[in-house]
Amino acid sequence: MKFTLSWLKTHLDTDADLSAILKTLNDIGLEVEDVENPAEKLGAFRIAKVLTAERHPQADKLQVLTVDQGDGHPLQVVCGAPNARAGLVGVFGVEGAVVPVNGMVLKKTAIRGIESNGMMCSFRELELGEDHDGIIELAEDAPVGQVYATWAGLDDPVIDVSITPNRQDCMGVRGIARDLAAAGLGTMKPLAIPVIEGSGPAPDVRTDDVEGCPAFFARTVRGVANGRSPEWMARRLKAVGQKPISTLVDITNYVMIDLGRPLHVYDMATLKGGLVARKGKAGEEVLALNGKTYAVDETMTVIADDAAVHDIGGIMGGEHSGATDATTDVLIECAWFTPERIAVTGQKLALTSDARGRFERGVDPAFLDDGLSIATDLVVKLCGGTPSEPTRAGTPPLTPRTISYDPAQCLALAGVDVAADEQQRILESLGFGVAGEAGAWTITVPTWRRDVDGWPDIVEEVVRIVGLDKVPSTPLPRAPGVARPTATAEQMVERRVRRTAAARGLAEAINWSFLSEKEAASVGGGDWTLANPISEELKVMRPSLLPGLLSATRRNMDRGAASVRLFELGRRYFTGQKDGSWERATVGFVLAGEKTPRGWQTGKAQPFGAHDAKAEVTALLAAAGAPVANLQSFGEASGAYHPGQSGTLRLGPKTVLAEYGVLHPSLARLFGLTGTVVAGEIFLDAIPAKRRTGFMRAPYAPPALQAVKRDFAFLVPQALEADALVRAVRGADKKAIVEARLFDMFVGPGVEEGHKSLAVEVTLQPGEKSFSQEELDAISSAVVKAAEKLGGTLRG
């Protein structure tokens, strides 16, 4: 919601400066998103007078001007504007000024051999309009030498406030002024409601859809002369981002922003018969004011005449019946639409508008007559014409709402002690009615506050005006003794995994849970697509964490990062799960760029490889409590990975706990990544939960005897995975062998072709007594036999 400071002061009588107003807005819950003063970028542009104008000797379309900027030292300027002439008073940009439209810095230069100092400017160059046919022409008595923005009244800050969905009353400048007045920053100016003396018959309008449009008020004005809006109205609309179109259209936009009351005007020459608010019919279409055609259905409210649909009720008017420069007779619509119906219609049509934003929040149902009178008065004053009597079809929902309230509830709920008389002042300033005796008030809710429906809402209104900073920080009560754990087993797992990843040098990323359809398709496609996404780039609920991490990796590398190590702990989303769940806890990571930088010891920078990904996967699985020693290595990673440089870790052939490897080159190119990129995902939901025995684990007791280590080297087929050999060796004697690890792999002289040498270190832990030689021989024999079952032979 944008408005200018001067616009605000048409409703608020205050001496407060801009900084006080901004601070108060934030204090009362109307967050200020931005403040911009158009005059700041026009400070170097002054009113100047053209003293002489002569033809450029080297160009037919250029003139050489002598310009007086008020300092007594006329400057020579080369200008190509067709309206440049001696005696013209315009706007001059001095050397060093920055032209707003393109950021060009003005400097002394030679144009076709003639020196030029600065520039005479057009409206478009100063971003004050679209007129670029010539330079600005001001009144002859405009003060030469004065800053143009100051003289033209452009020194008017534009304030942009974020309005939460529950504050429909602040979707107009007057509503914001009301809040500021309640906060003690001035007093509200009374709103003048004109009395319209109508003549002639009232317009033929009715509502046949009382659920979608309970009330349809209208009035005609005949004999209008449409044209350009007055400067004060056009300037305010342009300041808040509304492009002035014509007086009739601008009046509706102005009343909507000023008072939060959307309106619509119809050119009566385009209508056939009376207007009716009714439900749409299958097959009906509307060519809206944005130039797009929309198909309506029976769930939508439309405004139609005897021949066609002209308006998507409460959202956007039709192009056919809109006011034009040739319009002479208009019908002004001031209706009330049901918020829920507006929201559903807007979602179905994927159509947003300023009117929809207000109607779906809830427009004041008691402001139809007054809104129609104000709009009619503006039309008559600015366009002329004769107004008719109004038609009031239907009845707006005006049932009074009251709430029982005790002022002591403010302290009880919010912890802020506000005197009863101060609470009454605040509530009455906000438009609430207060009646009754102390301790038993009856609060009447104003018609423009449909969000207030209980006494806690009354407390909230009081506290936000007093100041949320006045709410004390009060700790929750705590029982004596050691606090019981509150984290679930799943949360504890996630904590351990997060800390382990960070300790291993990975930085945590937090991405959206939504992807574009293209990104989701790159990892197999998503099961869930949002019907009303906030953006086409955030439309599909992610089936994988990789796209978000890869996008973050690209952003980091685009900004010069030589090495990127990212991880994320989040959820993937699916349908049709056997256990009924549709979100899966997952850890994803990406390693890209340099594993080690170049150096005199290591030479060239080294990239990451598939084994680095496996190391991260193994460490994170161990942190999550997975039985890492029992995992089996398989290939068959998903299509996101390079088929020859990737794999999976499983518990049995079907339970996949993780996949990892080098990213598929096509996926890397899709995300704009070059070089080797490795990644992995650990599926925390697939890790079997530990059995709850009800007993505490036994205290750790170190072995009484020293462990024994033996090395074995086997010749095995080239295709045999080292992991399979290590698991076979470890299982040869599960009681004595506590660890087995690969420490060497060799291919070359002495190893026959098609084979490789794998060396395994086996750790043996004796129990109550040391191993005898016979026992060691038996264990060694079992190890060799386990290797022989896989096609291995012991090297001599």
Coordinates of N, CA and C in Angstrom, one line a residue, residues 60 112 209 258 388-389 405 466 468 631 701 749:
D60 N 20.8 19.6 -39.3 CA 19.5 20.3 -39.5 C 18.5 20.2 -38.3
R112 N 28.6 17.3 -32.6 CA 28.9 17.8 -34.0 C 29.8 19.0 -34.0
D209 N -27.6 -12.6 -7.5 CA -26.7 -13.5 -6.8 C -26.4 -12.9 -5.4
D258 N -7.6 6.1 -1.8 CA -7.9 7.1 -0.8 C -8.7 6.6 0.3
S388 N -28.1 11.2 -11.6 CA -29.4 10.7 -11.4 C -29.6 10.4 -9.9
E389 N -30.8 9.9 -9.6 CA -31.1 9.4 -8.3 C -30.3 8.0 -8.2
Y405 N -16.3 -7.2 27.2 CA -14.9 -7.0 27.4 C -14.7 -6.3 28.8
V466 N -0.6 1.0 22.1 CA 0.3 1.4 23.2 C 1.7 1.1 22.9
L468 N 4.0 -2.6 21.1 CA 4.4 -3.9 21.4 C 5.7 -4.0 22.2
L631 N 26.1 -52.2 5.9 CA 25.6 -51.7 4.6 C 26.3 -52.3 3.5
A701 N 33.2 -50.4 29.0 CA 34.3 -51.0 29.7 C 35.4 -51.3 28.7
P749 N 52.6 -54.8 -12.3 CA 53.5 -56.0 -12.4 C 53.3 -56.9 -11.2

